[in-house]
Structure formats: structure tokens, C-alpha cells
Amino acid sequence: MAEIEYEEGLGEGGEVHQQVPTGGPHGSEGHLTTNQGIRISDNQNQLKIGARGPVQLEDFVLREKIFHFDHERIPERIVHARGTAAHGFFETYDSLSDLTKADLFQRAGERTPVFTRFSTVAGGAGSVDTPRDVRGFAVKFYTKEGNWDLVGNNIPVFFIQDAIKFPDLIHAAKMEADRGFPQAATAHDTFWDFISLMPESTHMIMWAMSDRTIPRSLRTMEGFGIHTFRFVNAEGKSTFVKFHWKPKQGLQSTVWDEAVKIAGADPDFQRRDLFEAIQRGEFPEWELGVQAFDQKFADSLPFDVLDATKIIPEEILPVRLIGRMVLDRYPDNFFAETEQVAFCPANIVPGVDFTNDPLLQGRLFSYLDTQKSRLGTANFHQLPINAPKCPVMNFQRDGQMQMNVPKGRANYEPNSLADAGEIGGPRECPMTGFTSFPSPEGGEKLRIRPASFADHYSQARLFFRSLDPAEQAHLASAIVFELSKVSNEAIRTRMLSNLVNVDPALARRAAGGLNMPCPEASAAAPIQDLELSPALRIIRGPLEIHTLKGRSVGILIADGSDGRSIDKLRSAIEKAGGRAVIVAPKVGGATLEDGSVLKADAQLAGAPSVIFDAVALALSDKGCEMLLKEAAAVQFVMDAFGHLKAIGASEGAQPLLKKAGVKPDEGVTGLDNAFVKAAAKRFWDREASVRTLA
Ligand code: HDE
């Protein structure tokens, strides 16, 4: 945009009475107007009598502007309030007509526009990006047959089996009712009180305490539809499906100490990461897959596929990849798009259908209902971000904020007005319209949980025992951390006794970490030892990718650094697909060995190593000596080591390594190719030497 210069007009007494942009009519963006289209002559001063005189109530420019500002905020989402989103497309790999008649899956290579919002669950809209929390993963497909919303999470199971428990769960998880804290944290009494009384939460708790809830980036998480849905093909045949999103960037999480420090260093870390990756043209990509099965297969499983606290291990039923999603455009306006987008699991298209999962069924009511309250009108589907990209025609009328102007007399159906040459309006489509799968239903009307939902521990055990030992230690330590924040000892004990059912050794580790006696198991229920599922691992699992692609390296420099080795390192990092970020004590840069000045991308105090995937110390003897007195520099190195990242160091940087307590291992290298290779991964074996895990 052209810069607008202002010229001050002086009144008779020398007072400033207006400021006039001098760069043409109001820059290249047109005229400033009120909401009624009236051109505004002065956007700097209220209308007054005399330069210092009383303000005039008739100043409609002022009143309208302040009035609109006063009403800028809308209620935040009751859950998933904090989020970020991006536009993109979904591309179908091959025709899926054997499973579904959904139009978007019929033709190989067909692209469907999508809008995807990631979120945390418990914190308010203004909280931070990296608490320990489940992440929402909601995708709106704007298909030719209407909008299909796949409103999922980054964890394939949920805390409860029946929607009627959702308000209790969320009340317990959010800040406590009397004191209004903690914000965006489950480490408090009310959450664990509820959980300890809800054995059905145990499997989800294993996931919530694992590294899944501290993802490094929104780009490095899986997504799941959780419930069992149906696909229905053109012959009317139904197949059960569970949806999975697999990140092409691989799976990656942080370590807990790092997540906590990122929250201070950059509360917007994950939304910034997504935004900047898209700006750089590194478009994040996920593959959509389904686990497809029939009733016979469902009957063969040792649990109920309608129970949202259960998974089907991928080793038992592989995921069939059916397409890919690429996010390639950040919203133009956060409020208009990310805040106003309304996802709803009830938005489905012909070829997709629900099952009787009692959690899903409750969700089908909740979303539309809450969105009426959040967006203020039943017409929120007309907002550009929510509007389908296919025709919408019906006889629903009026309501607040009606944006459309329907034509004709007929606002009812059936009508015969078209016969008389008037506008009759749309008609039903018995052949192509949505029809529900005619599943035979029957039985007594009861408030009851089926016996097939009763096993709350076998899959919790399956999950814990399938993890890599490093992840198991993280999980045990997370439980210790969270329960250490619970002041009521009876709650801790009750939780430990539930954990004995999952794995007695885990319960003992947690009890040891709390320095409490390990109680007896809480349940006598038979617990099955299911076949383990290594596919559930992040660390040393199938989606742990060692790459610099899409990742960043912080290169710390100071006065006297060697420009040539910095250049060499930078191009090697970039060649490997990574991003080199120059960090210096001053953002203006440092004076290099040859006298030239290298500008920094970030100042040391504002760019701690937690925001990078690996760090390099390109320091001369002189620069290093200076940084030994800089706590931020010592912490930079100490944290990179503690967070198990690669550290590449020049000769001159050795004293800084020593001061930061860095012990040599394969992740600590020179500033050479070995570093570029090391920077693509974390060094899990280092962990035992840097912290005590439960
Ligand atoms: Fe949600 N959930 N939820 N949820 N949910 C909402 O809808 C609800 C559940 C999920 O980015 C709300 O518009 C109930 C499971 C995501 O805008 C609300 C139950 C899963 C988002 C609501 C659940 C989710 C929401 C709040 C238990 C994973 C954010 C604001 C039956 C499959 C969507 C809103 C976005 C949002 C209700 C459980 C995912 C209140 C009653 C299970 C990703 O309607």
C-alpha cells in the first residue's frame, strides 16, 4: 500500500483542525466512508465547537465508529476457543466408489476446497498455544454436494462414552468455578477429581499424558475422526469407517520443559509456525485414510466399535489412504474466517452417515445449538466462510441478519405457483437427495450403558505398553507433574488405584514420583492383554521422520564470528530443506571477523533455543567470551541440550558448551555436515543424563 503523508492544516489561532493525506485521494485503496457509504473527511478529530470546545452529539462519524468498536467481540467457543486455521484443498487419490457414493471421492485427482481449524480445548481464546492439551483438528470440505465437516481431534479416543457427561467433563477441566484458575491446564483438583471417578476416561488419559498433547507443531500431528462413521455406496451398501489424517511432515512432539518455556517465549508459537510455513510456501500436507470394516469384523473385536474410548489398532486393520489435504493459504482475516467458522459433525453429504455412537449422537445436537448462541443468529451459515460453494435453496426465511433477498410469494412447499408462471421455488430430490442408511433399530427405551462398553482398562494398557520406553517415561512423569498439582490427597490415591489396572509398574512409578504409597487396584474387572500396537508410538514409531525439511536451526553469532563458515552452514541447512535463523545479542547484527556486519533475524533475548529444532554456535573466541557473561546465551545452550536437540559448535564456542554443562554425545558436533545430519532429529538417549523421569 502506498504510504500516506499527512499535511497539517492550521486554523487562525494556530490550532490543528484537520490532517489531510497528501498522497492522492486516500492512497490507492479508495475513500474512507461510514457504514452508510458517506465519505469521511477527517478520521482524526471529533466534531467540536471551537478547537477546545464541547463535543457534538450529532457527530455520526464518531458515534458509529465507537458503537461498532463496542460490539466487536463475540462470545468465544465454550471449548476449543483458541485456534488457528488455513485454507487449502483435498485431492482424491482414486475413485472410492466401492465404499461411498460421496461425490468428492469419485474421481482420481479431483480437488475439493477445504478450511481447517486447529485448536486447543480447555484454554480461552487469549491463552497460549502450548499447554498440555488435546488439539482440535476440524476440516470443512466445501463439496459440490454441500459442506462435509470432519470435526476431529489429534487423539483417536475421547474421555467419555456418552454425550450427557460432556458438560461435567468440561466444567471439571476448565478453570475452577470459584477461583477462575488455572487457565489452559488440567493440572488441578477438579479435573483429576472427575477423571478419578470416571474409569471410562482412563484410555484417553493415557493419550493426554503422553507426548501427543505437547505437539511441536500443528503440522506434526495426526488427526482422527474418532467415532465410527459409515460410508454408503451407490448400491446402498454400508461400510463402517474410522478416519485418520497422517502428517507428511511426520509426527513430532516437544519435551514438557520445552513446551512450558515456549509458552513464555512465544505464546503464539504454533499459530505463528503455521502462518509462517504457509507464507514461505512450505505447505503442510496430510493424507486422509480410512479403516474400513463390516459388521462381521466389528463383531470379532473384543470391544464395541460404537464406544469412542476405543481404537482399532492399525496392525489389526490397516489404514487405507484415500487422498491428501494441502493447506496453502492463510485466512485474509482472522475474525471473519477463523473465528466465525462453524464446524458441525452433523454436516454430512450423501455417501457418509452416522452410527449409534452415543457420543457422536450428542454432538449432532450441540454444535448447531452453541453456534446460534456464539454467532448470534440462525443465519450464520450465510457467512462467507460457512456458506457452501454449491447452491443453497429452501424455504427457510427471515431471522436476524438475513443476508439473502429471496424472491417470489412462495415461502412454503408444496406450492403450485410455478403452474401460474410465478416463482415456485425448489423441490425435493428423491433420487439424489440425502437418505439415511436404513439400519434396522429396535428395543426398549432405557438410560443404560451396554455391557460391551464396560472394559475401561485393556486399551489403556495396550496404549501404554505399546509406547517406546522414552515415551513411557514422559507419560509417567506427566502424571506425576499433574497429580503433584492436586492438593487433595484422596484424589491422587484414587487416581493411582485406577492406574494399577492399567499397568502396576506405571502406578508404582507414579506413586514413587509423588512419594506416596501405591494403593490396591480399584477394579476387579478382568483386563485383557491385547496385542501391542507399535504404530501408536511417536518416538521411534512409523511416523518419526528424521528431516530438516520444514524445521528451523538457530545460528547464534556475535562480534568476531566467521562469516564464511556461517554462509556455508546456512546453505547446507537450506539445501537440506531447513531454515537458518541468525540470532545475535543485538538485532542490528554483529561485526564479523572481516569487519562486515551480518544482520540478525532475531535478538538473543527474544529467541531462546526452544523455538528452534536445533542450534549452532558460530562463535569466535572473543564472541564466546562476551557471551559467557550473558545468561540468555548460557540458557540457549543449556536448554538445547536439555531438550535433546543437536548442537553444532565452532572451536571458539567450546567454553560456552562447558559453562552450559553440555556433555559430548552424538548430538553435539562441529559446524559441519555431521551437524546438518544431527539437526534432523532428537537424541532421546541423552535424556536420562539431563532429568529425572518417573
Ligand atoms: Fe466438540 N464441541 N464436543 N468434540 N469439538 C465444540 O462447538 C461437543 C468432541 C471438537 O474449530 C463446540 O462450535 C460435545 C469430540 C472440535 O471450531 C461444542 C461433545 C471431538 C471443536 C462441542 C464433544 C470434538 C469442537 C464448541 C461430546 C473430536 C472445535 C464450539 C459429545 C471428535 C471446532 C463449537 C472449531 C467444538 C460440543 C466432543 C472435536 C460445544 C457435546 C469427541 C475440533 O458444540
PDB file of C-alpha atoms in Angstrom, residues 296-497:
ATOM      1  CA  LYS A 296     -18.664 -59.214  10.893  1.00  0.00           C
ATOM      2  CA  PHE A 297     -15.285 -57.638  11.570  1.00  0.00           C
ATOM      3  CA  ALA A 298     -16.842 -55.361  14.225  1.00  0.00           C
ATOM      4  CA  ASP A 299     -18.320 -58.420  15.942  1.00  0.00           C
ATOM      5  CA  SER A 300     -14.912 -60.084  16.004  1.00  0.00           C
ATOM      6  CA  LEU A 301     -13.333 -57.309  18.084  1.00  0.00           C
ATOM      7  CA  PRO A 302     -13.048 -57.579  21.871  1.00  0.00           C
ATOM      8  CA  PHE A 303     -14.814 -54.201  22.299  1.00  0.00           C
ATOM      9  CA  ASP A 304     -17.651 -52.208  20.795  1.00  0.00           C
ATOM     10  CA  VAL A 305     -16.971 -50.024  17.721  1.00  0.00           C
ATOM     11  CA  LEU A 306     -19.657 -47.614  18.959  1.00  0.00           C
ATOM     12  CA  ASP A 307     -17.546 -46.882  22.034  1.00  0.00           C
ATOM     13  CA  ALA A 308     -15.478 -43.717  21.396  1.00  0.00           C
ATOM     14  CA  THR A 309     -12.968 -44.671  24.097  1.00  0.00           C
ATOM     15  CA  LYS A 310     -11.597 -47.446  21.854  1.00  0.00           C
ATOM     16  CA  ILE A 311      -9.309 -47.670  18.832  1.00  0.00           C
ATOM     17  CA  ILE A 312      -8.867 -50.365  16.242  1.00  0.00           C
ATOM     18  CA  PRO A 313      -5.097 -50.937  16.167  1.00  0.00           C
ATOM     19  CA  GLU A 314      -3.625 -50.363  12.720  1.00  0.00           C
ATOM     20  CA  GLU A 315      -1.849 -53.701  12.941  1.00  0.00           C
ATOM     21  CA  ILE A 316      -5.267 -55.391  13.044  1.00  0.00           C
ATOM     22  CA  LEU A 317      -6.882 -53.153  10.418  1.00  0.00           C
ATOM     23  CA  PRO A 318      -4.522 -51.089   8.236  1.00  0.00           C
ATOM     24  CA  VAL A 319      -5.385 -47.550   7.217  1.00  0.00           C
ATOM     25  CA  ARG A 320      -6.271 -47.234   3.529  1.00  0.00           C
ATOM     26  CA  LEU A 321      -5.033 -43.868   2.234  1.00  0.00           C
ATOM     27  CA  ILE A 322      -7.677 -42.187   0.099  1.00  0.00           C
ATOM     28  CA  GLY A 323      -6.427 -38.661  -0.561  1.00  0.00           C
ATOM     29  CA  ARG A 324      -4.346 -35.752   0.630  1.00  0.00           C
ATOM     30  CA  MET A 325      -5.021 -32.333   2.106  1.00  0.00           C
ATOM     31  CA  VAL A 326      -2.721 -29.398   1.438  1.00  0.00           C
ATOM     32  CA  LEU A 327      -3.062 -26.144   3.381  1.00  0.00           C
ATOM     33  CA  ASP A 328      -1.775 -23.410   1.109  1.00  0.00           C
ATOM     34  CA  ARG A 329      -3.447 -20.140   2.108  1.00  0.00           C
ATOM     35  CA  TYR A 330      -3.729 -18.322   5.389  1.00  0.00           C
ATOM     36  CA  PRO A 331      -7.031 -16.529   6.038  1.00  0.00           C
ATOM     37  CA  ASP A 332      -7.211 -12.895   4.971  1.00  0.00           C
ATOM     38  CA  ASN A 333      -8.958 -12.003   8.195  1.00  0.00           C
ATOM     39  CA  PHE A 334      -8.764 -13.887  11.472  1.00  0.00           C
ATOM     40  CA  PHE A 335     -12.167 -12.842  12.780  1.00  0.00           C
ATOM     41  CA  ALA A 336     -14.174 -13.187   9.588  1.00  0.00           C
ATOM     42  CA  GLU A 337     -12.831 -16.645   8.869  1.00  0.00           C
ATOM     43  CA  THR A 338     -11.114 -18.418  11.779  1.00  0.00           C
ATOM     44  CA  GLU A 339     -13.370 -17.001  14.485  1.00  0.00           C
ATOM     45  CA  GLN A 340     -16.641 -17.151  12.585  1.00  0.00           C
ATOM     46  CA  VAL A 341     -16.181 -20.577  11.062  1.00  0.00           C
ATOM     47  CA  ALA A 342     -18.752 -23.006  12.440  1.00  0.00           C
ATOM     48  CA  PHE A 343     -17.943 -26.709  12.209  1.00  0.00           C
ATOM     49  CA  CYS A 344     -20.642 -29.254  12.867  1.00  0.00           C
ATOM     50  CA  PRO A 345     -20.368 -33.063  12.813  1.00  0.00           C
ATOM     51  CA  ALA A 346     -23.979 -33.123  11.614  1.00  0.00           C
ATOM     52  CA  ASN A 347     -22.865 -31.587   8.289  1.00  0.00           C
ATOM     53  CA  ILE A 348     -22.513 -34.659   6.095  1.00  0.00           C
ATOM     54  CA  VAL A 349     -23.041 -35.381   2.417  1.00  0.00           C
ATOM     55  CA  PRO A 350     -24.741 -38.303   0.632  1.00  0.00           C
ATOM     56  CA  GLY A 351     -22.415 -41.313   0.922  1.00  0.00           C
ATOM     57  CA  VAL A 352     -21.396 -40.531   4.530  1.00  0.00           C
ATOM     58  CA  ASP A 353     -23.587 -41.383   7.515  1.00  0.00           C
ATOM     59  CA  PHE A 354     -23.620 -41.636  11.299  1.00  0.00           C
ATOM     60  CA  THR A 355     -23.647 -44.612  13.617  1.00  0.00           C
ATOM     61  CA  ASN A 356     -25.299 -45.028  17.002  1.00  0.00           C
ATOM     62  CA  ASP A 357     -22.174 -43.974  18.924  1.00  0.00           C
ATOM     63  CA  PRO A 358     -23.854 -42.128  21.848  1.00  0.00           C
ATOM     64  CA  LEU A 359     -21.060 -39.558  21.969  1.00  0.00           C
ATOM     65  CA  LEU A 360     -21.468 -38.725  18.291  1.00  0.00           C
ATOM     66  CA  GLN A 361     -25.244 -38.532  18.588  1.00  0.00           C
ATOM     67  CA  GLY A 362     -24.981 -35.897  21.350  1.00  0.00           C
ATOM     68  CA  ARG A 363     -22.519 -33.881  19.295  1.00  0.00           C
ATOM     69  CA  LEU A 364     -25.009 -33.780  16.431  1.00  0.00           C
ATOM     70  CA  PHE A 365     -27.216 -31.555  18.588  1.00  0.00           C
ATOM     71  CA  SER A 366     -24.590 -29.495  20.382  1.00  0.00           C
ATOM     72  CA  TYR A 367     -22.709 -27.722  17.617  1.00  0.00           C
ATOM     73  CA  LEU A 368     -25.617 -26.071  15.817  1.00  0.00           C
ATOM     74  CA  ASP A 369     -27.050 -25.054  19.153  1.00  0.00           C
ATOM     75  CA  THR A 370     -23.877 -23.460  20.507  1.00  0.00           C
ATOM     76  CA  GLN A 371     -23.216 -21.701  17.215  1.00  0.00           C
ATOM     77  CA  LYS A 372     -26.569 -19.945  17.332  1.00  0.00           C
ATOM     78  CA  SER A 373     -25.532 -18.544  20.690  1.00  0.00           C
ATOM     79  CA  ARG A 374     -21.951 -17.746  19.639  1.00  0.00           C
ATOM     80  CA  LEU A 375     -22.724 -16.184  16.269  1.00  0.00           C
ATOM     81  CA  GLY A 376     -25.996 -14.617  17.362  1.00  0.00           C
ATOM     82  CA  THR A 377     -28.321 -15.715  14.588  1.00  0.00           C
ATOM     83  CA  ALA A 378     -29.660 -18.828  12.896  1.00  0.00           C
ATOM     84  CA  ASN A 379     -28.344 -17.331   9.647  1.00  0.00           C
ATOM     85  CA  PHE A 380     -24.651 -17.899  10.444  1.00  0.00           C
ATOM     86  CA  HIS A 381     -24.472 -20.425   7.604  1.00  0.00           C
ATOM     87  CA  GLN A 382     -24.623 -17.445   5.234  1.00  0.00           C
ATOM     88  CA  LEU A 383     -21.295 -16.027   6.419  1.00  0.00           C
ATOM     89  CA  PRO A 384     -18.781 -16.435   3.575  1.00  0.00           C
ATOM     90  CA  ILE A 385     -16.597 -18.914   5.487  1.00  0.00           C
ATOM     91  CA  ASN A 386     -19.585 -21.116   6.343  1.00  0.00           C
ATOM     92  CA  ALA A 387     -21.538 -20.834   3.100  1.00  0.00           C
ATOM     93  CA  PRO A 388     -21.463 -23.935   0.891  1.00  0.00           C
ATOM     94  CA  LYS A 389     -19.930 -23.437  -2.547  1.00  0.00           C
ATOM     95  CA  CYS A 390     -22.942 -25.109  -4.169  1.00  0.00           C
ATOM     96  CA  PRO A 391     -26.455 -23.663  -4.485  1.00  0.00           C
ATOM     97  CA  VAL A 392     -28.498 -23.387  -1.261  1.00  0.00           C
ATOM     98  CA  MET A 393     -32.250 -23.324  -1.898  1.00  0.00           C
ATOM     99  CA  ASN A 394     -35.023 -23.822   0.613  1.00  0.00           C
ATOM    100  CA  PHE A 395     -37.953 -22.130   2.274  1.00  0.00           C
ATOM    101  CA  GLN A 396     -36.244 -21.190   5.495  1.00  0.00           C
ATOM    102  CA  ARG A 397     -36.771 -17.471   5.861  1.00  0.00           C
ATOM    103  CA  ASP A 398     -36.046 -14.388   7.882  1.00  0.00           C
ATOM    104  CA  GLY A 399     -34.287 -14.322  11.263  1.00  0.00           C
ATOM    105  CA  GLN A 400     -31.655 -11.878  12.447  1.00  0.00           C
ATOM    106  CA  MET A 401     -29.057 -10.850   9.885  1.00  0.00           C
ATOM    107  CA  GLN A 402     -30.795 -12.381   6.879  1.00  0.00           C
ATOM    108  CA  MET A 403     -28.316 -11.621   4.091  1.00  0.00           C
ATOM    109  CA  ASN A 404     -30.306 -13.061   1.205  1.00  0.00           C
ATOM    110  CA  VAL A 405     -33.268 -11.497  -0.547  1.00  0.00           C
ATOM    111  CA  PRO A 406     -35.500 -14.428  -1.558  1.00  0.00           C
ATOM    112  CA  LYS A 407     -37.795 -13.680  -4.481  1.00  0.00           C
ATOM    113  CA  GLY A 408     -41.443 -14.594  -5.042  1.00  0.00           C
ATOM    114  CA  ARG A 409     -44.578 -15.228  -2.983  1.00  0.00           C
ATOM    115  CA  ALA A 410     -43.966 -18.866  -2.153  1.00  0.00           C
ATOM    116  CA  ASN A 411     -42.237 -19.480   1.166  1.00  0.00           C
ATOM    117  CA  TYR A 412     -43.759 -22.929   1.651  1.00  0.00           C
ATOM    118  CA  GLU A 413     -43.682 -26.295  -0.051  1.00  0.00           C
ATOM    119  CA  PRO A 414     -45.586 -27.869  -1.754  1.00  0.00           C
ATOM    120  CA  ASN A 415     -46.954 -24.955  -3.750  1.00  0.00           C
ATOM    121  CA  SER A 416     -48.436 -24.662  -7.229  1.00  0.00           C
ATOM    122  CA  LEU A 417     -47.389 -21.120  -8.010  1.00  0.00           C
ATOM    123  CA  ALA A 418     -44.997 -22.204 -10.751  1.00  0.00           C
ATOM    124  CA  ASP A 419     -48.005 -23.560 -12.652  1.00  0.00           C
ATOM    125  CA  ALA A 420     -49.268 -19.983 -12.889  1.00  0.00           C
ATOM    126  CA  GLY A 421     -45.932 -18.678 -14.173  1.00  0.00           C
ATOM    127  CA  GLU A 422     -44.741 -17.424 -10.790  1.00  0.00           C
ATOM    128  CA  ILE A 423     -41.664 -18.469  -8.819  1.00  0.00           C
ATOM    129  CA  GLY A 424     -42.456 -21.800  -7.178  1.00  0.00           C
ATOM    130  CA  GLY A 425     -39.134 -22.468  -5.559  1.00  0.00           C
ATOM    131  CA  PRO A 426     -37.065 -25.637  -5.171  1.00  0.00           C
ATOM    132  CA  ARG A 427     -38.401 -29.189  -4.907  1.00  0.00           C
ATOM    133  CA  GLU A 428     -37.335 -32.409  -3.142  1.00  0.00           C
ATOM    134  CA  CYS A 429     -34.902 -34.734  -4.918  1.00  0.00           C
ATOM    135  CA  PRO A 430     -35.941 -38.319  -4.081  1.00  0.00           C
ATOM    136  CA  MET A 431     -33.232 -39.815  -6.287  1.00  0.00           C
ATOM    137  CA  THR A 432     -30.193 -37.666  -5.484  1.00  0.00           C
ATOM    138  CA  GLY A 433     -31.062 -36.199  -2.100  1.00  0.00           C
ATOM    139  CA  PHE A 434     -29.551 -37.367   1.183  1.00  0.00           C
ATOM    140  CA  THR A 435     -31.148 -40.510   2.557  1.00  0.00           C
ATOM    141  CA  SER A 436     -30.201 -42.023   5.889  1.00  0.00           C
ATOM    142  CA  PHE A 437     -28.867 -45.561   5.904  1.00  0.00           C
ATOM    143  CA  PRO A 438     -31.900 -47.699   6.826  1.00  0.00           C
ATOM    144  CA  SER A 439     -30.298 -49.570   9.700  1.00  0.00           C
ATOM    145  CA  PRO A 440     -32.851 -51.756  11.495  1.00  0.00           C
ATOM    146  CA  GLU A 441     -33.340 -50.428  15.040  1.00  0.00           C
ATOM    147  CA  GLY A 442     -35.497 -51.642  17.923  1.00  0.00           C
ATOM    148  CA  GLY A 443     -35.556 -52.280  21.650  1.00  0.00           C
ATOM    149  CA  GLU A 444     -36.715 -50.917  24.961  1.00  0.00           C
ATOM    150  CA  LYS A 445     -36.423 -47.273  25.910  1.00  0.00           C
ATOM    151  CA  LEU A 446     -33.719 -47.155  28.617  1.00  0.00           C
ATOM    152  CA  ARG A 447     -30.998 -45.000  30.169  1.00  0.00           C
ATOM    153  CA  ILE A 448     -28.321 -47.652  30.212  1.00  0.00           C
ATOM    154  CA  ARG A 449     -24.740 -48.316  29.108  1.00  0.00           C
ATOM    155  CA  PRO A 450     -24.236 -51.538  27.125  1.00  0.00           C
ATOM    156  CA  ALA A 451     -22.126 -54.266  28.727  1.00  0.00           C
ATOM    157  CA  SER A 452     -19.903 -54.112  25.628  1.00  0.00           C
ATOM    158  CA  PHE A 453     -18.719 -50.650  26.806  1.00  0.00           C
ATOM    159  CA  ALA A 454     -17.577 -51.934  30.218  1.00  0.00           C
ATOM    160  CA  ASP A 455     -13.866 -52.612  29.691  1.00  0.00           C
ATOM    161  CA  HIS A 456     -12.100 -49.346  30.560  1.00  0.00           C
ATOM    162  CA  TYR A 457      -8.565 -50.585  31.092  1.00  0.00           C
ATOM    163  CA  SER A 458      -7.456 -53.076  28.438  1.00  0.00           C
ATOM    164  CA  GLN A 459      -6.874 -50.468  25.735  1.00  0.00           C
ATOM    165  CA  ALA A 460      -5.291 -48.052  28.226  1.00  0.00           C
ATOM    166  CA  ARG A 461      -2.822 -50.833  28.955  1.00  0.00           C
ATOM    167  CA  LEU A 462      -2.425 -51.541  25.235  1.00  0.00           C
ATOM    168  CA  PHE A 463      -1.540 -47.887  24.612  1.00  0.00           C
ATOM    169  CA  PHE A 464       0.919 -47.538  27.486  1.00  0.00           C
ATOM    170  CA  ARG A 465       2.718 -50.803  26.794  1.00  0.00           C
ATOM    171  CA  SER A 466       2.962 -50.095  23.050  1.00  0.00           C
ATOM    172  CA  LEU A 467       4.949 -46.881  23.584  1.00  0.00           C
ATOM    173  CA  ASP A 468       8.686 -46.505  23.293  1.00  0.00           C
ATOM    174  CA  PRO A 469      10.372 -46.575  26.744  1.00  0.00           C
ATOM    175  CA  ALA A 470      11.255 -42.861  26.376  1.00  0.00           C
ATOM    176  CA  GLU A 471       7.590 -42.050  25.807  1.00  0.00           C
ATOM    177  CA  GLN A 472       6.536 -44.243  28.712  1.00  0.00           C
ATOM    178  CA  ALA A 473       8.858 -42.254  30.951  1.00  0.00           C
ATOM    179  CA  HIS A 474       7.385 -38.975  29.664  1.00  0.00           C
ATOM    180  CA  LEU A 475       3.895 -40.271  30.322  1.00  0.00           C
ATOM    181  CA  ALA A 476       4.700 -41.400  33.866  1.00  0.00           C
ATOM    182  CA  SER A 477       6.369 -38.049  34.577  1.00  0.00           C
ATOM    183  CA  ALA A 478       3.388 -36.141  33.196  1.00  0.00           C
ATOM    184  CA  ILE A 479       1.105 -37.999  35.608  1.00  0.00           C
ATOM    185  CA  VAL A 480       3.462 -37.144  38.463  1.00  0.00           C
ATOM    186  CA  PHE A 481       3.539 -33.488  37.399  1.00  0.00           C
ATOM    187  CA  GLU A 482      -0.236 -33.226  37.109  1.00  0.00           C
ATOM    188  CA  LEU A 483      -1.037 -35.100  40.326  1.00  0.00           C
ATOM    189  CA  SER A 484       1.587 -33.058  42.169  1.00  0.00           C
ATOM    190  CA  LYS A 485      -0.627 -30.039  41.450  1.00  0.00           C
ATOM    191  CA  VAL A 486      -3.620 -31.815  43.026  1.00  0.00           C
ATOM    192  CA  SER A 487      -3.863 -30.690  46.640  1.00  0.00           C
ATOM    193  CA  ASN A 488      -6.451 -33.263  47.722  1.00  0.00           C
ATOM    194  CA  GLU A 489      -4.574 -36.461  48.562  1.00  0.00           C
ATOM    195  CA  ALA A 490      -7.632 -38.718  48.309  1.00  0.00           C
ATOM    196  CA  ILE A 491      -7.953 -37.775  44.627  1.00  0.00           C
ATOM    197  CA  ARG A 492      -4.325 -38.680  43.965  1.00  0.00           C
ATOM    198  CA  THR A 493      -4.739 -42.032  45.702  1.00  0.00           C
ATOM    199  CA  ARG A 494      -7.930 -42.813  43.787  1.00  0.00           C
ATOM    200  CA  MET A 495      -6.179 -41.995  40.519  1.00  0.00           C
ATOM    201  CA  LEU A 496      -3.227 -44.190  41.394  1.00  0.00           C
ATOM    202  CA  SER A 497      -5.523 -47.095  42.164  1.00  0.00           C
TER     203      SER A 497
END
